[in-house]
Amino acid sequence: MPNIPLGYLTDRLTEIPREKTVVLHCREGWRSSIATSLLRSQGLTNVVNLKGGIRAWINEGNAVEGA
């Protein structure tokens, strides 16, 4: 699944898979929390926010694969 910037989410809803859980993330978790709320308001129930963002994920020692 491609990364979709917050400002384009409503235009690209069809690209978000509905058959598996989708984890939304940003650097610190603020934009992704907004995105999670927005997608839920559009009827998606399979979305979760990565609390604290990718920065917290890395600080906790978790691996990240980058492009």
mmCIF file of N, CA, C and O in Angstrom:
data_model
loop_
_atom_site.group_PDB
_atom_site.id
_atom_site.type_symbol
_atom_site.label_atom_id
_atom_site.label_comp_id
_atom_site.label_asym_id
_atom_site.label_seq_id
_atom_site.Cartn_x
_atom_site.Cartn_y
_atom_site.Cartn_z
ATOM 1 N N MET A 1 0.849 -1.177 0.000
ATOM 2 C CA MET A 1 0.000 0.000 0.000
ATOM 3 C C MET A 1 0.891 1.235 0.000
ATOM 4 O O MET A 1 1.842 1.321 0.760
ATOM 5 N N PRO A 2 0.587 2.196 -0.830
ATOM 6 C CA PRO A 2 1.404 3.413 -0.873
ATOM 7 C C PRO A 2 1.133 4.332 0.319
ATOM 8 O O PRO A 2 0.082 4.255 0.947
ATOM 9 N N ASN A 3 2.105 5.164 0.627
ATOM 10 C CA ASN A 3 1.865 6.215 1.617
ATOM 11 C C ASN A 3 0.994 7.279 0.978
ATOM 12 O O ASN A 3 1.249 7.689 -0.152
ATOM 13 N N ILE A 4 -0.029 7.703 1.684
ATOM 14 C CA ILE A 4 -0.943 8.720 1.168
ATOM 15 C C ILE A 4 -0.918 9.903 2.126
ATOM 16 O O ILE A 4 -1.273 9.755 3.300
ATOM 17 N N PRO A 5 -0.534 11.083 1.659
ATOM 18 C CA PRO A 5 -0.538 12.265 2.527
ATOM 19 C C PRO A 5 -1.949 12.576 3.029
ATOM 20 O O PRO A 5 -2.944 12.338 2.334
ATOM 21 N N LEU A 6 -2.036 13.112 4.219
ATOM 22 C CA LEU A 6 -3.313 13.422 4.856
ATOM 23 C C LEU A 6 -4.248 14.207 3.939
ATOM 24 O O LEU A 6 -5.429 13.892 3.844
ATOM 25 N N GLY A 7 -3.737 15.191 3.246
ATOM 26 C CA GLY A 7 -4.565 16.035 2.391
ATOM 27 C C GLY A 7 -5.202 15.322 1.208
ATOM 28 O O GLY A 7 -6.103 15.852 0.571
ATOM 29 N N TYR A 8 -4.749 14.095 0.907
ATOM 30 C CA TYR A 8 -5.263 13.350 -0.240
ATOM 31 C C TYR A 8 -6.100 12.132 0.148
ATOM 32 O O TYR A 8 -6.587 11.412 -0.728
ATOM 33 N N LEU A 9 -6.262 11.899 1.444
ATOM 34 C CA LEU A 9 -6.953 10.685 1.880
ATOM 35 C C LEU A 9 -8.352 10.536 1.312
ATOM 36 O O LEU A 9 -8.706 9.466 0.819
ATOM 37 N N THR A 10 -9.153 11.579 1.383
ATOM 38 C CA THR A 10 -10.539 11.441 0.909
ATOM 39 C C THR A 10 -10.599 11.207 -0.596
ATOM 40 O O THR A 10 -11.522 10.543 -1.072
ATOM 41 N N ASP A 11 -9.618 11.714 -1.333
ATOM 42 C CA ASP A 11 -9.586 11.497 -2.783
ATOM 43 C C ASP A 11 -9.114 10.097 -3.147
ATOM 44 O O ASP A 11 -9.362 9.633 -4.258
ATOM 45 N N ARG A 12 -8.423 9.427 -2.215
ATOM 46 C CA ARG A 12 -7.800 8.141 -2.528
ATOM 47 C C ARG A 12 -8.318 6.997 -1.658
ATOM 48 O O ARG A 12 -7.637 6.001 -1.456
ATOM 49 N N LEU A 13 -9.548 7.127 -1.172
ATOM 50 C CA LEU A 13 -10.139 6.109 -0.314
ATOM 51 C C LEU A 13 -10.137 4.718 -0.938
ATOM 52 O O LEU A 13 -9.976 3.720 -0.239
ATOM 53 N N THR A 14 -10.296 4.648 -2.250
ATOM 54 C CA THR A 14 -10.366 3.336 -2.909
ATOM 55 C C THR A 14 -9.036 2.588 -2.864
ATOM 56 O O THR A 14 -9.009 1.381 -3.093
ATOM 57 N N GLU A 15 -7.941 3.275 -2.567
ATOM 58 C CA GLU A 15 -6.626 2.628 -2.501
ATOM 59 C C GLU A 15 -6.365 1.971 -1.143
ATOM 60 O O GLU A 15 -5.384 1.250 -0.987
ATOM 61 N N ILE A 16 -7.225 2.226 -0.169
ATOM 62 C CA ILE A 16 -7.010 1.709 1.174
ATOM 63 C C ILE A 16 -7.698 0.350 1.297
ATOM 64 O O ILE A 16 -8.917 0.251 1.125
ATOM 65 N N PRO A 17 -6.907 -0.697 1.566
ATOM 66 C CA PRO A 17 -7.513 -2.036 1.660
ATOM 67 C C PRO A 17 -8.469 -2.138 2.838
ATOM 68 O O PRO A 17 -8.221 -1.572 3.896
ATOM 69 N N ARG A 18 -9.551 -2.844 2.633
ATOM 70 C CA ARG A 18 -10.552 -3.007 3.686
ATOM 71 C C ARG A 18 -10.522 -4.408 4.282
ATOM 72 O O ARG A 18 -11.178 -4.667 5.281
ATOM 73 N N GLU A 19 -9.748 -5.303 3.684
ATOM 74 C CA GLU A 19 -9.722 -6.683 4.153
ATOM 75 C C GLU A 19 -8.640 -6.973 5.185
ATOM 76 O O GLU A 19 -8.551 -8.078 5.699
ATOM 77 N N LYS A 20 -7.796 -5.971 5.487
ATOM 78 C CA LYS A 20 -6.778 -6.157 6.519
ATOM 79 C C LYS A 20 -6.595 -4.862 7.304
ATOM 80 O O LYS A 20 -7.037 -3.795 6.880
ATOM 81 N N THR A 21 -5.959 -4.976 8.460
ATOM 82 C CA THR A 21 -5.746 -3.809 9.311
ATOM 83 C C THR A 21 -4.718 -2.879 8.679
ATOM 84 O O THR A 21 -3.687 -3.328 8.183
ATOM 85 N N VAL A 22 -5.019 -1.591 8.700
ATOM 86 C CA VAL A 22 -4.130 -0.566 8.162
ATOM 87 C C VAL A 22 -3.651 0.298 9.324
ATOM 88 O O VAL A 22 -4.463 0.849 10.074
ATOM 89 N N VAL A 23 -2.325 0.387 9.482
ATOM 90 C CA VAL A 23 -1.735 1.210 10.537
ATOM 91 C C VAL A 23 -1.323 2.545 9.923
ATOM 92 O O VAL A 23 -0.533 2.592 8.988
ATOM 93 N N LEU A 24 -1.885 3.614 10.453
ATOM 94 C CA LEU A 24 -1.567 4.952 9.970
ATOM 95 C C LEU A 24 -0.446 5.521 10.817
ATOM 96 O O LEU A 24 -0.436 5.371 12.040
ATOM 97 N N HIS A 25 0.503 6.181 10.148
ATOM 98 C CA HIS A 25 1.634 6.730 10.888
ATOM 99 C C HIS A 25 2.104 8.036 10.265
ATOM 100 O O HIS A 25 1.897 8.304 9.093
ATOM 101 N N CYS A 26 2.721 8.846 11.107
ATOM 102 C CA CYS A 26 3.419 10.047 10.679
ATOM 103 C C CYS A 26 4.629 10.167 11.616
ATOM 104 O O CYS A 26 4.935 9.229 12.348
ATOM 105 N N ARG A 27 5.290 11.269 11.615
ATOM 106 C CA ARG A 27 6.490 11.387 12.432
ATOM 107 C C ARG A 27 6.196 11.317 13.926
ATOM 108 O O ARG A 27 6.871 10.621 14.665
ATOM 109 N N GLU A 28 5.196 12.056 14.390
ATOM 110 C CA GLU A 28 4.943 12.113 15.827
ATOM 111 C C GLU A 28 3.542 11.672 16.238
ATOM 112 O O GLU A 28 3.215 11.690 17.415
ATOM 113 N N GLY A 29 2.694 11.303 15.290
ATOM 114 C CA GLY A 29 1.386 10.757 15.622
ATOM 115 C C GLY A 29 0.221 11.718 15.541
ATOM 116 O O GLY A 29 -0.927 11.297 15.687
ATOM 117 N N TRP A 30 0.468 12.986 15.318
ATOM 118 C CA TRP A 30 -0.639 13.962 15.270
ATOM 119 C C TRP A 30 -1.430 13.862 13.978
ATOM 120 O O TRP A 30 -2.653 13.750 13.999
ATOM 121 N N ARG A 31 -0.734 13.918 12.847
ATOM 122 C CA ARG A 31 -1.443 13.837 11.559
ATOM 123 C C ARG A 31 -2.119 12.488 11.380
ATOM 124 O O ARG A 31 -3.226 12.396 10.854
ATOM 125 N N SER A 32 -1.442 11.436 11.832
ATOM 126 C CA SER A 32 -2.041 10.108 11.668
ATOM 127 C C SER A 32 -3.275 9.928 12.557
ATOM 128 O O SER A 32 -4.188 9.187 12.199
ATOM 129 N N SER A 33 -3.330 10.608 13.691
ATOM 130 C CA SER A 33 -4.548 10.532 14.514
ATOM 131 C C SER A 33 -5.705 11.235 13.815
ATOM 132 O O SER A 33 -6.845 10.763 13.859
ATOM 133 N N ILE A 34 -5.412 12.334 13.149
ATOM 134 C CA ILE A 34 -6.432 13.029 12.353
ATOM 135 C C ILE A 34 -6.888 12.134 11.207
ATOM 136 O O ILE A 34 -8.082 12.003 10.934
ATOM 137 N N ALA A 35 -5.925 11.510 10.543
ATOM 138 C CA ALA A 35 -6.240 10.622 9.420
ATOM 139 C C ALA A 35 -7.093 9.445 9.873
ATOM 140 O O ALA A 35 -8.045 9.054 9.186
ATOM 141 N N THR A 36 -6.781 8.887 11.029
ATOM 142 C CA THR A 36 -7.563 7.772 11.563
ATOM 143 C C THR A 36 -9.010 8.193 11.791
ATOM 144 O O THR A 36 -9.942 7.496 11.387
ATOM 145 N N SER A 37 -9.205 9.344 12.396
ATOM 146 C CA SER A 37 -10.565 9.862 12.630
ATOM 147 C C SER A 37 -11.290 10.113 11.319
ATOM 148 O O SER A 37 -12.472 9.776 11.181
ATOM 149 N N LEU A 38 -10.588 10.683 10.363
ATOM 150 C CA LEU A 38 -11.194 10.977 9.063
ATOM 151 C C LEU A 38 -11.641 9.698 8.374
ATOM 152 O O LEU A 38 -12.767 9.615 7.870
ATOM 153 N N LEU A 39 -10.781 8.691 8.368
ATOM 154 C CA LEU A 39 -11.138 7.435 7.703
ATOM 155 C C LEU A 39 -12.272 6.721 8.417
ATOM 156 O O LEU A 39 -13.151 6.157 7.769
ATOM 157 N N ARG A 40 -12.270 6.766 9.728
ATOM 158 C CA ARG A 40 -13.383 6.159 10.465
ATOM 159 C C ARG A 40 -14.700 6.868 10.163
ATOM 160 O O ARG A 40 -15.745 6.239 10.070
ATOM 161 N N SER A 41 -14.634 8.190 9.983
ATOM 162 C CA SER A 41 -15.851 8.939 9.645
ATOM 163 C C SER A 41 -16.357 8.578 8.246
ATOM 164 O O SER A 41 -17.519 8.804 7.932
ATOM 165 N N GLN A 42 -15.472 8.008 7.433
ATOM 166 C CA GLN A 42 -15.845 7.567 6.085
ATOM 167 C C GLN A 42 -16.259 6.095 6.056
ATOM 168 O O GLN A 42 -16.435 5.518 4.994
ATOM 169 N N GLY A 43 -16.356 5.476 7.250
ATOM 170 C CA GLY A 43 -16.849 4.116 7.334
ATOM 171 C C GLY A 43 -15.789 3.033 7.415
ATOM 172 O O GLY A 43 -16.137 1.847 7.482
ATOM 173 N N LEU A 44 -14.524 3.378 7.409
ATOM 174 C CA LEU A 44 -13.485 2.371 7.533
ATOM 175 C C LEU A 44 -13.317 2.001 9.003
ATOM 176 O O LEU A 44 -13.180 2.877 9.848
ATOM 177 N N THR A 45 -13.337 0.726 9.290
ATOM 178 C CA THR A 45 -13.219 0.269 10.673
ATOM 179 C C THR A 45 -11.898 -0.467 10.922
ATOM 180 O O THR A 45 -11.619 -0.844 12.048
ATOM 181 N N ASN A 46 -11.115 -0.660 9.885
ATOM 182 C CA ASN A 46 -9.884 -1.439 9.975
ATOM 183 C C ASN A 46 -8.630 -0.574 10.113
ATOM 184 O O ASN A 46 -7.540 -1.015 9.784
ATOM 185 N N VAL A 47 -8.772 0.656 10.586
ATOM 186 C CA VAL A 47 -7.637 1.571 10.670
ATOM 187 C C VAL A 47 -7.263 1.846 12.124
ATOM 188 O O VAL A 47 -8.127 1.981 12.983
ATOM 189 N N VAL A 48 -5.950 1.890 12.386
ATOM 190 C CA VAL A 48 -5.440 2.206 13.717
ATOM 191 C C VAL A 48 -4.301 3.207 13.586
ATOM 192 O O VAL A 48 -3.602 3.247 12.580
ATOM 193 N N ASN A 49 -4.130 4.020 14.619
ATOM 194 C CA ASN A 49 -3.080 5.027 14.645
ATOM 195 C C ASN A 49 -1.867 4.483 15.400
ATOM 196 O O ASN A 49 -2.012 3.893 16.464
ATOM 197 N N LEU A 50 -0.674 4.696 14.864
ATOM 198 C CA LEU A 50 0.563 4.351 15.560
ATOM 199 C C LEU A 50 0.842 5.461 16.562
ATOM 200 O O LEU A 50 1.340 6.530 16.218
ATOM 201 N N LYS A 51 0.462 5.211 17.805
ATOM 202 C CA LYS A 51 0.575 6.215 18.861
ATOM 203 C C LYS A 51 2.027 6.679 19.019
ATOM 204 O O LYS A 51 2.935 5.869 19.129
ATOM 205 N N GLY A 52 2.221 7.979 19.004
ATOM 206 C CA GLY A 52 3.566 8.540 19.129
ATOM 207 C C GLY A 52 4.315 8.621 17.824
ATOM 208 O O GLY A 52 5.415 9.158 17.757
ATOM 209 N N GLY A 53 3.745 8.061 16.783
ATOM 210 C CA GLY A 53 4.343 8.140 15.462
ATOM 211 C C GLY A 53 5.570 7.266 15.272
ATOM 212 O O GLY A 53 5.964 6.488 16.143
ATOM 213 N N ILE A 54 6.179 7.423 14.111
ATOM 214 C CA ILE A 54 7.337 6.622 13.752
ATOM 215 C C ILE A 54 8.525 6.951 14.649
ATOM 216 O O ILE A 54 9.367 6.099 14.928
ATOM 217 N N ARG A 55 8.575 8.176 15.139
ATOM 218 C CA ARG A 55 9.654 8.570 16.047
ATOM 219 C C ARG A 55 9.621 7.728 17.329
ATOM 220 O O ARG A 55 10.642 7.217 17.776
ATOM 221 N N ALA A 56 8.450 7.561 17.923
ATOM 222 C CA ALA A 56 8.322 6.739 19.126
ATOM 223 C C ALA A 56 8.645 5.281 18.811
ATOM 224 O O ALA A 56 9.287 4.591 19.615
ATOM 225 N N TRP A 57 8.211 4.819 17.666
ATOM 226 C CA TRP A 57 8.483 3.438 17.231
ATOM 227 C C TRP A 57 9.996 3.176 17.210
ATOM 228 O O TRP A 57 10.477 2.176 17.750
ATOM 229 N N ILE A 58 10.734 4.085 16.611
ATOM 230 C CA ILE A 58 12.193 3.949 16.523
ATOM 231 C C ILE A 58 12.826 4.066 17.907
ATOM 232 O O ILE A 58 13.717 3.283 18.254
ATOM 233 N N ASN A 59 12.365 5.034 18.700
ATOM 234 C CA ASN A 59 12.934 5.238 20.046
ATOM 235 C C ASN A 59 12.725 4.011 20.939
ATOM 236 O O ASN A 59 13.486 3.805 21.885
ATOM 237 N N GLU A 60 11.703 3.214 20.640
ATOM 238 C CA GLU A 60 11.454 1.993 21.403
ATOM 239 C C GLU A 60 12.294 0.819 20.904
ATOM 240 O O GLU A 60 12.190 -0.295 21.401
ATOM 241 N N GLY A 61 13.135 1.078 19.894
ATOM 242 C CA GLY A 61 14.039 0.061 19.389
ATOM 243 C C GLY A 61 13.477 -0.823 18.296
ATOM 244 O O GLY A 61 14.077 -1.851 17.955
ATOM 245 N N ASN A 62 12.352 -0.432 17.726
ATOM 246 C CA ASN A 62 11.751 -1.223 16.650
ATOM 247 C C ASN A 62 12.418 -0.912 15.311
ATOM 248 O O ASN A 62 12.887 0.195 15.078
ATOM 249 N N ALA A 63 12.420 -1.886 14.448
ATOM 250 C CA ALA A 63 13.048 -1.752 13.132
ATOM 251 C C ALA A 63 12.160 -0.972 12.168
ATOM 252 O O ALA A 63 10.934 -0.997 12.290
ATOM 253 N N VAL A 64 12.806 -0.303 11.231
ATOM 254 C CA VAL A 64 12.099 0.436 10.177
ATOM 255 C C VAL A 64 12.765 0.129 8.849
ATOM 256 O O VAL A 64 13.991 0.171 8.738
ATOM 257 N N GLU A 65 11.949 -0.215 7.873
ATOM 258 C CA GLU A 65 12.455 -0.390 6.511
ATOM 259 C C GLU A 65 12.132 0.869 5.747
ATOM 260 O O GLU A 65 10.993 1.320 5.764
ATOM 261 N N GLY A 66 13.089 1.443 5.073
ATOM 262 C CA GLY A 66 12.848 2.700 4.358
ATOM 263 C C GLY A 66 12.976 2.557 2.868
ATOM 264 O O GLY A 66 13.518 1.588 2.358
ATOM 265 N N ALA A 67 12.442 3.558 2.215
ATOM 266 C CA ALA A 67 12.526 3.590 0.756
ATOM 267 C C ALA A 67 13.806 4.245 0.332
ATOM 268 O O ALA A 67 14.442 4.949 1.042
#
